[in-house]
Short mmCIF file of C-alpha atoms in Angstrom, two decimals:
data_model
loop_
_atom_site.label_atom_id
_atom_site.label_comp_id
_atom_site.label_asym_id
_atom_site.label_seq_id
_atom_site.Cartn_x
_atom_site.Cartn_y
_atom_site.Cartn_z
CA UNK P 77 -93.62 -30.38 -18.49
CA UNK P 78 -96.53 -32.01 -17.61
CA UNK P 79 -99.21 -33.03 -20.76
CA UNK P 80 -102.75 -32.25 -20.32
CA UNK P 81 -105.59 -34.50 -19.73
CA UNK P 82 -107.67 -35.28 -23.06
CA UNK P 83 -110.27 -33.24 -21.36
CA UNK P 84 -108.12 -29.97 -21.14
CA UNK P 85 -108.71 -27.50 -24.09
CA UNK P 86 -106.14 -27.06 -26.46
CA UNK P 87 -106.75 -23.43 -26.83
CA UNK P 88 -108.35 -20.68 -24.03
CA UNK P 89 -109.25 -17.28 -24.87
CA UNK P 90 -110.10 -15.15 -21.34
CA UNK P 91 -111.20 -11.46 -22.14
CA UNK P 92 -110.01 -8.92 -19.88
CA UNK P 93 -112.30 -7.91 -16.91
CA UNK P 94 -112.76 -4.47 -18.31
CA UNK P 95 -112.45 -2.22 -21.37
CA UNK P 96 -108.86 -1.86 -22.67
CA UNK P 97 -107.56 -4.73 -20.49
CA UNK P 98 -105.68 -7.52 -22.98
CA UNK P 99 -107.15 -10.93 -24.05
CA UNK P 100 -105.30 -13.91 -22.69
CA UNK P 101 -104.93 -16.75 -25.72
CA UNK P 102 -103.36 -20.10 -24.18
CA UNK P 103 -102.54 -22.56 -26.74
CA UNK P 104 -101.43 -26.19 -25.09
CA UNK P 105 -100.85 -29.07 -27.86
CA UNK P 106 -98.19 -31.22 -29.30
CA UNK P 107 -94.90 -29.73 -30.53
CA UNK P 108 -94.07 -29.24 -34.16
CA UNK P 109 -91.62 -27.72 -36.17
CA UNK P 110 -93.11 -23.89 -37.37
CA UNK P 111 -95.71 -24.11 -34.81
CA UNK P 112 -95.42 -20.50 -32.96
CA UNK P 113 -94.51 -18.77 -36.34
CA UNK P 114 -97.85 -20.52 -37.61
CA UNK P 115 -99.56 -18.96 -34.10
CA UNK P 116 -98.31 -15.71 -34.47
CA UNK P 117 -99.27 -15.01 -37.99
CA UNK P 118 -102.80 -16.19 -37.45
CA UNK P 119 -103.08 -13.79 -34.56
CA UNK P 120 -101.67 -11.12 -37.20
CA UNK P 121 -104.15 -11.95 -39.70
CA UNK P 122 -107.27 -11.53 -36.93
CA UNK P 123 -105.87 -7.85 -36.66
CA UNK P 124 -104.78 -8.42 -32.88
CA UNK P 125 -101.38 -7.22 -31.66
CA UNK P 126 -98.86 -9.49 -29.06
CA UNK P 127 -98.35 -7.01 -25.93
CA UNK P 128 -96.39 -10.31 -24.26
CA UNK P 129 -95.95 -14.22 -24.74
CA UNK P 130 -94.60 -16.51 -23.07
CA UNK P 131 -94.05 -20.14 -24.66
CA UNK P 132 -92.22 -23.22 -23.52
CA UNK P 133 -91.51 -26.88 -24.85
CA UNK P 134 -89.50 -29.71 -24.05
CA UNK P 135 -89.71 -30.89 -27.41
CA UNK P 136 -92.88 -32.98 -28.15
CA UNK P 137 -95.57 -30.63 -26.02
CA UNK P 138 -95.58 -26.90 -25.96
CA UNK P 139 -97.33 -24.26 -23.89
CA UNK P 140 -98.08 -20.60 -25.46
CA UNK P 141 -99.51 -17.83 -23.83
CA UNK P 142 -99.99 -14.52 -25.79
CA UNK P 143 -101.63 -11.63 -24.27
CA UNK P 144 -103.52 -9.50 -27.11
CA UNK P 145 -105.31 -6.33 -27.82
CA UNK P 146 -107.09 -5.62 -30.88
CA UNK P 147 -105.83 -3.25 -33.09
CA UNK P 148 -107.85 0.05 -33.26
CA UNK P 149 -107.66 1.23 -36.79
CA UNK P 150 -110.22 0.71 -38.94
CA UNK P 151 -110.73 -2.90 -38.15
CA UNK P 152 -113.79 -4.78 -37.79
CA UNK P 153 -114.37 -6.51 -34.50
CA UNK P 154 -112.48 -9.74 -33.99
CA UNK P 155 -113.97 -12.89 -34.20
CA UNK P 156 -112.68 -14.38 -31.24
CA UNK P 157 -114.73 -17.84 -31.87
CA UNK P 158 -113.60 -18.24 -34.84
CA UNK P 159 -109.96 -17.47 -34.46
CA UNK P 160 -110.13 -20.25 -31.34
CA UNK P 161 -111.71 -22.68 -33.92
CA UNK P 162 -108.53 -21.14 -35.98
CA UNK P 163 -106.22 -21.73 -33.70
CA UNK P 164 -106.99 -25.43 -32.54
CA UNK P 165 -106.82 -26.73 -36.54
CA UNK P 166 -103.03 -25.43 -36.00
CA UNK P 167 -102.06 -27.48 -33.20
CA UNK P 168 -100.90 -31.23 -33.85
CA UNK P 169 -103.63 -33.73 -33.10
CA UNK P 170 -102.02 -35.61 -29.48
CA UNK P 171 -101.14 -39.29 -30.56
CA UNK P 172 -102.98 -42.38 -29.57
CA UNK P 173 -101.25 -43.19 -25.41
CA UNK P 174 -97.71 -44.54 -25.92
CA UNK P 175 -97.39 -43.52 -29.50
CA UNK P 176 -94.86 -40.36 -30.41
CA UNK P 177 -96.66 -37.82 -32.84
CA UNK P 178 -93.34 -36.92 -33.81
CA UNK P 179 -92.43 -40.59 -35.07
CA UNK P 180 -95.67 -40.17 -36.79
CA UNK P 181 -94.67 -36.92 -38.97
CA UNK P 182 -91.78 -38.56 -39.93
CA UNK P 183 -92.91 -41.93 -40.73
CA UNK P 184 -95.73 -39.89 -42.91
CA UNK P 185 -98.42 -41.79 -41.15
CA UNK P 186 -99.80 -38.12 -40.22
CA UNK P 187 -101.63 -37.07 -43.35
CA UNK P 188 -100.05 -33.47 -44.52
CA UNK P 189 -102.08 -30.75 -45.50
CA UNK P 190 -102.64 -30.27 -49.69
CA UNK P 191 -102.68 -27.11 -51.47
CA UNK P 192 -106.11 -25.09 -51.18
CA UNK P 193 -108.24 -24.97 -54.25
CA UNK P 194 -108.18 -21.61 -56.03
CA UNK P 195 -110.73 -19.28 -57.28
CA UNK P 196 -111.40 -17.04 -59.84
CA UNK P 197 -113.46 -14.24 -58.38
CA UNK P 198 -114.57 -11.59 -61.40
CA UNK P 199 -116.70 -8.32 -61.43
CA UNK P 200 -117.33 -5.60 -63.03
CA UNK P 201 -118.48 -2.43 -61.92
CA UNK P 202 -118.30 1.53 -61.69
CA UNK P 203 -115.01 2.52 -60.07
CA UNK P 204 -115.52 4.78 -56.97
CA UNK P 205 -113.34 5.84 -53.93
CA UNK P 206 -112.10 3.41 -51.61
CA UNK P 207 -114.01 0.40 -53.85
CA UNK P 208 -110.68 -2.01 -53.78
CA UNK P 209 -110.53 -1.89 -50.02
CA UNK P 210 -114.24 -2.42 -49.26
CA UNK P 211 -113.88 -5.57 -51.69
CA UNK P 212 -110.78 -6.47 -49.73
CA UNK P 213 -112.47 -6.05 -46.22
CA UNK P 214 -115.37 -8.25 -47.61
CA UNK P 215 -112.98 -10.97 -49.36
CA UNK P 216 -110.47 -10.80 -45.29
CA UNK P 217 -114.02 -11.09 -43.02
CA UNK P 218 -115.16 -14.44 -44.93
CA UNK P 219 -111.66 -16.13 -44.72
CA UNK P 220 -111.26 -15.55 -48.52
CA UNK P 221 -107.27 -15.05 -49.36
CA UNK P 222 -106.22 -13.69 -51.77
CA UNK P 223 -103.58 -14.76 -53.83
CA UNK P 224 -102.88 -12.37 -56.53
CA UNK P 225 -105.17 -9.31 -58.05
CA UNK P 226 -105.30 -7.88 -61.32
CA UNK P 227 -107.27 -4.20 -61.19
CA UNK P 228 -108.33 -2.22 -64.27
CA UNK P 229 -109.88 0.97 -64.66
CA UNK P 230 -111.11 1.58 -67.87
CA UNK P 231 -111.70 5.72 -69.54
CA UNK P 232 -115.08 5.88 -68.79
CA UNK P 233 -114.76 5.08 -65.18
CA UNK P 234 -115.61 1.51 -65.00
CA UNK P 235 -113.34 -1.19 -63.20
CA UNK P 236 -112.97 -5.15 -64.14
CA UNK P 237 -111.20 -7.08 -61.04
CA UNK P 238 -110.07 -10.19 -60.77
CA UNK P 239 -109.08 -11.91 -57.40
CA UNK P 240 -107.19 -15.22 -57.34
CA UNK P 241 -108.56 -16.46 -54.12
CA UNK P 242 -108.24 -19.59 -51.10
CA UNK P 243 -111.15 -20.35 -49.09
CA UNK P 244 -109.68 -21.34 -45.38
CA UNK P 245 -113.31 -23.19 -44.45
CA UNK P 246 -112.86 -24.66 -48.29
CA UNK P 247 -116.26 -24.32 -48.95
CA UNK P 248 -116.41 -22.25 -52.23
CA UNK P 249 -117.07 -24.84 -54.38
CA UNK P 250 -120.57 -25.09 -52.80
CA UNK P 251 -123.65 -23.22 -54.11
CA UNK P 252 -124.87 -21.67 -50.75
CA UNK P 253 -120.88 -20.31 -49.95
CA UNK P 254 -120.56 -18.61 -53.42
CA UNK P 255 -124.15 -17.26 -52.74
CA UNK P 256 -122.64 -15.92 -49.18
CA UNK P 257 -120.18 -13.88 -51.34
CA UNK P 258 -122.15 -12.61 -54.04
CA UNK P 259 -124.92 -10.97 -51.43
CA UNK P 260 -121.96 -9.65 -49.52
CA UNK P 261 -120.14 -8.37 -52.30
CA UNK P 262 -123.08 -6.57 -53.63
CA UNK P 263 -123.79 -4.95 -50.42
CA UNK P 264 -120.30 -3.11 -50.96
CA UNK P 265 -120.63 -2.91 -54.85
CA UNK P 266 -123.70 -1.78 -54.76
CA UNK P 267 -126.41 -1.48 -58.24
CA UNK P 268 -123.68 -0.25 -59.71
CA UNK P 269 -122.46 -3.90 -60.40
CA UNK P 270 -123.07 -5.52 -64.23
CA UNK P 271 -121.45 -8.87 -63.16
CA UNK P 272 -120.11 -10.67 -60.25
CA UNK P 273 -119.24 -14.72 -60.82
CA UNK P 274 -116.62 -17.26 -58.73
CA UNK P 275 -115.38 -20.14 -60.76
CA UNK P 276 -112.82 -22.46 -60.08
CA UNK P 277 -109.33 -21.75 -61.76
CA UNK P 278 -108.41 -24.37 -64.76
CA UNK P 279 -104.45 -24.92 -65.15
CA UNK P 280 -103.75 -21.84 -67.24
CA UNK P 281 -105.66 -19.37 -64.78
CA UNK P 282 -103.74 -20.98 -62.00
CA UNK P 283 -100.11 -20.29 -63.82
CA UNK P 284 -100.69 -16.78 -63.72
CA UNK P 285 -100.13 -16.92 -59.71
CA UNK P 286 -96.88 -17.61 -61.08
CA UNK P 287 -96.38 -14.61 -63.64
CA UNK P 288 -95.55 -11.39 -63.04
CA UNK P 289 -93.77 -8.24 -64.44
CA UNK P 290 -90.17 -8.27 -64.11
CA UNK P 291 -89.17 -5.59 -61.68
CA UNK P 292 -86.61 -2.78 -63.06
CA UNK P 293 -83.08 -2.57 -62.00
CA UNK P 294 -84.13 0.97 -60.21
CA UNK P 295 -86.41 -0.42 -58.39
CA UNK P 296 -84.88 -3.41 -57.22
CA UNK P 297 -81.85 -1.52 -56.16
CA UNK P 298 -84.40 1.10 -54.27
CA UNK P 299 -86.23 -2.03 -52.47
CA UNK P 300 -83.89 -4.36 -51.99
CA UNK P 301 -80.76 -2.96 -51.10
CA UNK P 302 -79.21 -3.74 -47.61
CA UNK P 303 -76.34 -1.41 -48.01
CA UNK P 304 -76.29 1.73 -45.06
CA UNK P 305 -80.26 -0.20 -43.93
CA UNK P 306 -79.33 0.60 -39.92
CA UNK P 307 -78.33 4.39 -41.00
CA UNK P 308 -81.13 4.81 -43.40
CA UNK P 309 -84.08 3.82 -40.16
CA UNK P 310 -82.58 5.38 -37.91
CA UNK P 311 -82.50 8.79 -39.53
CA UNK P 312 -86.26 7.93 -40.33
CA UNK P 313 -87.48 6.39 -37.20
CA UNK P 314 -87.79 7.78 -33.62
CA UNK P 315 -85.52 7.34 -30.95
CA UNK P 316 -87.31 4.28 -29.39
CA UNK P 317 -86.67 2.23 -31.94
CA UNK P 318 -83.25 1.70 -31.64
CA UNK P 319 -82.24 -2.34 -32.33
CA UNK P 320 -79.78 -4.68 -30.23
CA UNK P 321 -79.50 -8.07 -31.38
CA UNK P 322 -77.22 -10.44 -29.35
CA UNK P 323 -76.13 -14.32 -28.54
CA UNK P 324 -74.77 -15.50 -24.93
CA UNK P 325 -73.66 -18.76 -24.33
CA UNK P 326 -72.60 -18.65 -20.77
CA UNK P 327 -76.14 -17.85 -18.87
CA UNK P 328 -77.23 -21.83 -19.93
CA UNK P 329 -75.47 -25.26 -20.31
CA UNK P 330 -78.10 -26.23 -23.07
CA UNK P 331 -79.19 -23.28 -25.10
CA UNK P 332 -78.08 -20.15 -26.49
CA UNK P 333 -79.96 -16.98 -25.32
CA UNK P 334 -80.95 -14.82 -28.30
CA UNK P 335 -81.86 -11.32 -26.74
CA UNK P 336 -83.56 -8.45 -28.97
CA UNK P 337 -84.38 -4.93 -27.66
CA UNK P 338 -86.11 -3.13 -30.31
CA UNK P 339 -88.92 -0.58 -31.43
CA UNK P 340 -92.36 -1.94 -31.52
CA UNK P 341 -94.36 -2.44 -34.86
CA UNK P 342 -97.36 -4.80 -36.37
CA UNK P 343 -96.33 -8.05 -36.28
CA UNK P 344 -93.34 -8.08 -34.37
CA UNK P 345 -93.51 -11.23 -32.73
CA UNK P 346 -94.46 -12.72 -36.16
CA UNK P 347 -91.32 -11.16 -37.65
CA UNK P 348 -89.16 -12.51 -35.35
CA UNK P 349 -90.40 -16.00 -35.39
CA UNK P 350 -90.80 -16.85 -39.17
CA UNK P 351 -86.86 -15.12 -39.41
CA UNK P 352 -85.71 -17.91 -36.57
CA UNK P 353 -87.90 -20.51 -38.59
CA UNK P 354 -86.80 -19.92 -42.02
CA UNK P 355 -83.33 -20.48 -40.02
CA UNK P 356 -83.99 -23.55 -39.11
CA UNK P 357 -83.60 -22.73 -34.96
CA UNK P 358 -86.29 -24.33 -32.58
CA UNK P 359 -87.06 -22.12 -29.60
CA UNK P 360 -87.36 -23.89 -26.19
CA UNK P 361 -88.40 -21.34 -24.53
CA UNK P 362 -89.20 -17.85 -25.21
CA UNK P 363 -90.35 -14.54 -23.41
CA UNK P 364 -91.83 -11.04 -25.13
CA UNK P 365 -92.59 -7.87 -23.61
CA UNK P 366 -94.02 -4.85 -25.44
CA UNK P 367 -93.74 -1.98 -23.15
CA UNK P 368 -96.10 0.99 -22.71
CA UNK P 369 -93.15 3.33 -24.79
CA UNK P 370 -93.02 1.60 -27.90
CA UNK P 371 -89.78 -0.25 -26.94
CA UNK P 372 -90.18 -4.10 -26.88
CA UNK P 373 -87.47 -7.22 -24.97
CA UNK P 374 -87.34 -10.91 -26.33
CA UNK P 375 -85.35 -13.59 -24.90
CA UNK P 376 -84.97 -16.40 -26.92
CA UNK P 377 -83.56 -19.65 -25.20
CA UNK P 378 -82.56 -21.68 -28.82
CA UNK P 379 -80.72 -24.35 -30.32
CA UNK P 380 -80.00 -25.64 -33.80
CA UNK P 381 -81.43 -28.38 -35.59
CA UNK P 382 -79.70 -30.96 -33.90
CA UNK P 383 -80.89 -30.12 -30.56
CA UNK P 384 -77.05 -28.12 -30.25
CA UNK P 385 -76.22 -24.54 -29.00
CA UNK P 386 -75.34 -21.79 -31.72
CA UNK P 387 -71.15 -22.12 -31.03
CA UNK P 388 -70.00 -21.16 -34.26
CA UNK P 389 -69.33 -17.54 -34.66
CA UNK P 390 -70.37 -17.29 -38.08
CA UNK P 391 -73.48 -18.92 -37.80
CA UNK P 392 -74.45 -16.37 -34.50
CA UNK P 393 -72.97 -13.59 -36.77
CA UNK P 394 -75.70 -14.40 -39.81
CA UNK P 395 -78.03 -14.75 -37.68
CA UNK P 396 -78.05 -11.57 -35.92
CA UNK P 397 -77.63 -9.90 -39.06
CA UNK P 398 -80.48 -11.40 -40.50
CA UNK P 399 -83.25 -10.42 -37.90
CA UNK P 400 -81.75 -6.96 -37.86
CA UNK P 401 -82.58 -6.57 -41.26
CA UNK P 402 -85.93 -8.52 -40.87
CA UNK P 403 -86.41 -6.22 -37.97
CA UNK P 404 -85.49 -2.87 -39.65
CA UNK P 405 -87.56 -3.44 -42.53
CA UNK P 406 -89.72 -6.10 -42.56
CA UNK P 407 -91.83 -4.11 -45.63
CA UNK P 408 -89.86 -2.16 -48.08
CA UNK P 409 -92.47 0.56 -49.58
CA UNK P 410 -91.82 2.91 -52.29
CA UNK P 411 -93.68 5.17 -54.42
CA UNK P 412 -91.97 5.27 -58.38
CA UNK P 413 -93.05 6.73 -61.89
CA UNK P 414 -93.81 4.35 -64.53
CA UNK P 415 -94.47 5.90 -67.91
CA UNK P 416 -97.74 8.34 -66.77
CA UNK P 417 -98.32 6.68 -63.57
CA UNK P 418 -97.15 6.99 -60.15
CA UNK P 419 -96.49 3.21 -59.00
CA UNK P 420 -96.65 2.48 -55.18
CA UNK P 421 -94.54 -0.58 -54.47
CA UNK P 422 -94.75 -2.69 -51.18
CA UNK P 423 -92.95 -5.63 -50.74
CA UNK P 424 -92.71 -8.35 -47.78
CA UNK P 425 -90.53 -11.69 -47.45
CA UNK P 426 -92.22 -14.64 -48.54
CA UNK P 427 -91.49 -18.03 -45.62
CA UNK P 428 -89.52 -20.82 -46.45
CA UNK P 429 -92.74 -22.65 -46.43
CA UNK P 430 -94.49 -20.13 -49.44
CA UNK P 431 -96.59 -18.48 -47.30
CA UNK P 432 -96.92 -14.26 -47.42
CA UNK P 433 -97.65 -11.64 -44.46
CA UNK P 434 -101.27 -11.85 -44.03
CA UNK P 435 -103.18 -8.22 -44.62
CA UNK P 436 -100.82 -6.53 -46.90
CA UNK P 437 -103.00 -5.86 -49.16
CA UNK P 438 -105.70 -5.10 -47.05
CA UNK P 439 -104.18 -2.27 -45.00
CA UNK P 440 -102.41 -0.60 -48.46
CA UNK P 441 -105.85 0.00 -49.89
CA UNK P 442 -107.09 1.04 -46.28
CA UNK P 443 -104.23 3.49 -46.06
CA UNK P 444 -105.02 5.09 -49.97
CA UNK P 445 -108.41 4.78 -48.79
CA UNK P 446 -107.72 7.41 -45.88
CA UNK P 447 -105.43 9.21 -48.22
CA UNK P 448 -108.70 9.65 -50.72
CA UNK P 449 -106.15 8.28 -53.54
CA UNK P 450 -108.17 5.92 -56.45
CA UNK P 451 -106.29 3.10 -57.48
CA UNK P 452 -105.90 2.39 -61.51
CA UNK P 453 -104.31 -0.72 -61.80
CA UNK P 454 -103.10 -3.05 -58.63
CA UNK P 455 -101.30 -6.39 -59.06
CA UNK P 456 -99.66 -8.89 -56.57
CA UNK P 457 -96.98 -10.89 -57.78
CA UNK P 458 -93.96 -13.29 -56.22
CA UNK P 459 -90.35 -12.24 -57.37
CA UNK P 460 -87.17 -14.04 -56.64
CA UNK P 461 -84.13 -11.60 -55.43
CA UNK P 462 -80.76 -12.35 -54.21
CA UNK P 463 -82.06 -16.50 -54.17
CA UNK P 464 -85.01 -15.10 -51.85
CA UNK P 465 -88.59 -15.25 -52.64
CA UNK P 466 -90.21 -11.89 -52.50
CA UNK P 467 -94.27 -10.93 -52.46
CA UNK P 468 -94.73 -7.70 -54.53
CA UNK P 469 -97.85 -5.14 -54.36
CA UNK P 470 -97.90 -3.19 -57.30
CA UNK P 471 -100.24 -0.26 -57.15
CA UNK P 472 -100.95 2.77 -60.09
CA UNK P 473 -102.22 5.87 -58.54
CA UNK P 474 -103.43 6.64 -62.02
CA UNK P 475 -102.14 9.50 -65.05
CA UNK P 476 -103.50 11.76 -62.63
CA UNK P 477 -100.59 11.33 -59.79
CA UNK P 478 -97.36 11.07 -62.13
CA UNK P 479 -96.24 14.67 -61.19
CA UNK P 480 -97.21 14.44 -57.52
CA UNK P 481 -94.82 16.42 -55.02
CA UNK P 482 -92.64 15.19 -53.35
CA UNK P 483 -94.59 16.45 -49.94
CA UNK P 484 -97.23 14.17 -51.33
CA UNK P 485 -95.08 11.20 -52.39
CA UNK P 486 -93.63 11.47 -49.07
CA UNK P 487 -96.88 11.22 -47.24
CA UNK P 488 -98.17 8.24 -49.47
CA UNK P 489 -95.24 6.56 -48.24
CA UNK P 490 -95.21 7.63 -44.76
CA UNK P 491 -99.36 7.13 -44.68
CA UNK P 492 -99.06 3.49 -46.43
CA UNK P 493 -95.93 2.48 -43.90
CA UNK P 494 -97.81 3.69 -41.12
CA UNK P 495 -100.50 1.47 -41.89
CA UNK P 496 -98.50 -1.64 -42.43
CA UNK P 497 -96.60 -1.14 -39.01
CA UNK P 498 -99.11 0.12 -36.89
CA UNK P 499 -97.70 3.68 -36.12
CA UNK P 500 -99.94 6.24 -35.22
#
């Protein structure tokens, strides 16, 4: 594989030559460990879908090609300069001529990246429909993450919020980026705003990212069961998205051929890479193909750790299991009472590395949003279940909903999955 000139780009984006054709993103750089998970889930958080990829490496430079349409509900237009700006702060920085990067990383001459700084974003206001997810929409379009909530409504109709937040241009702490966010918050909060202030989190703000309600036994064994998970989607899912998962040896003397067939959803090709990353398999070269009827084909050319093909039957066994589960359900949503309130619950596998699906919380309060359904209380919190790290969304419909039918639980659920999959 032959390595660029310093002159090449690092990353392309070519638009289509007309309306509804896909956007080619090339990414060419140095190889690293993570790097096409990484790729894929910024692509997810820019609200663009993978329609095919292509990606190669020979172990120290890789070549990605992702062709991508933006996804048409609800979003705001795509930023396509800044998600190439994005993009190239992924990729490795190419070593000085006749030095190996990779030597570099693990000599720790390349300086890692530190934690971001969090915020303490706090307002008050009146309480109005769809409020949460215009704040969200505002907090998503300046690169703000958020990294837990706490909503409250209080009786006479007025809300106090408070957003843990990361800024990804880490600029917050500057007077003219927290002025940025106050005039764009009020243009969403509107007079009805007493007070709006950022501040940066001291110690004890910063454990509550930590804390969070324990889950009940109900729940967890509603969420986070695997037992009958292939009978339970397929009696809820249509036709197309029936799932093969399977492991050849014989078509290559070097690496293992992982093949999927599958249904199509949001953030498939994300799925599928953080699962192989969290197991510790490097990809040498990889195809995906999302066809025009919802059903989707990956080939996965892989090896373990140590640069070996997947020979032991155990290990191929877990594995398959484990992105047919990731697969299946890659977002486990329910709708439960607790006391007078009806409790929406959406939960998503946190990476090996501690970082959660991007959007979650974005597209839940853009689906209640459609739904015309107020929120009362919201919180985001990190559980650990069966030694795995889980991100939980926890979301009170208010005293209003406890005795909703089940025709209408059923469509809060069905509308809030849709959104987080990208069904129509």
């Amino acid at each position: 594989m032959g390595i660029p000139s310093p002159s090449d780009e690092v990353v392309q984006i070519v638009h289509g030559d007309s309306a509804g054709d896909p956007t080619v993103v090339t990414v060419s750089c140095p190889d690293k460990t993570g790097l096409g998970c990484d790729l894929c889930r910024l692509v997810l958080l820019f609200g663009l879908n993978v329609l095919k990829g292509d990606m190669s490496t020979d172990g120290r430079w890789c070549y990605i090609v992702l062709w991508v349409a933006a996804s048409r509900r609800g979003r705001p237009p795509v930023a396509w300069d800044l998600l190439k700006e994005r993009l190239v702060d992924l990729c490795p920085v190419p070593a000085p001529f006749g030095v190996d990067s990779a030597y570099l990383a693990a000599a720790g001459l390349q300086e890692p990246a530190g934690e971001p700084q969090v915020f303490l974003l706090k307002f008050c206001c009146y309480d109005r429909m769809g409020l949460l997810h215009d704040v969200t929409c505002v907090l998503c379009e300046m690169e703000l993450t958020i990294r837990r909530v706490k909503v409250s409504t209080t009786p006479d109709g007025r809300v106090m919020d408070l957003f843990f937040i990361t800024d990804a241009r880490e600029l917050l702490h500057t007077k003219s980026r927290r002025e940025e966010a106050y005039e764009k918050l009020q243009s969403v909060l509107g007079d009805s705003v007493t007070s709006c202030e950022i501040e940066s989190a001291t110690e004890d703000m910063s454990s509550c990212l930590q804390a969070s309600a324990l889950l009940s036994p109900l729940v967890l064994e509603q969420m986070f069961s695997e037992v009958d998970v292939i009978e339970e989607q397929s009696s809820r899912s249509r036709s197309d998205s029936r799932l093969s998962v399977t492991m050849d040896n014989s078509l290559s003397p070097a690496h293992t051929l992982i093949q999927i067939q599958c249904g199509d959803h949001k953030g498939l090709l994300y799925d599928i890479m953080r699962t192989v990353k969290d197991c510790n398999i490097q990809i040498s070269y990889g195809r995906f193909y999302a066809g025009q009827k919802g059903r989707c084909e990956v080939d996965l050319f892989a090896v373990q750790s140590d640069g070996k093909k997947i020979l032991d039957q155990q290990k191929q066994r877990t594995m398959c299991s484990r992105l047919r589960t990731e697969l299946l359900r890659p977002l486990r949503v329910a709708l439960v009472n607790r006391g007078p309130d009806a409790e929406l619950l959406v939960a998503n596998p946190v990476e090996v590395s501690g970082k959660g699906r991007p959007l979650v919380f974005y597209d839940i309060t853009l689906a209640l949003k459609n739904l015309h359904r107020r929120v009362f209380l919201a919180e985001i919190g990190r559980h650990v279940v069966d030694d795995r790290e889980w991100e939980v969304y926890r979301v009170h419909l208010g005293e209003d909903d406890h005795e909703l039918s089940c025709s209408v639980r059923s469509k809060i659920v069905d509308g809030v999955t849709n959104m987080l999959m990208g069904w129509d």
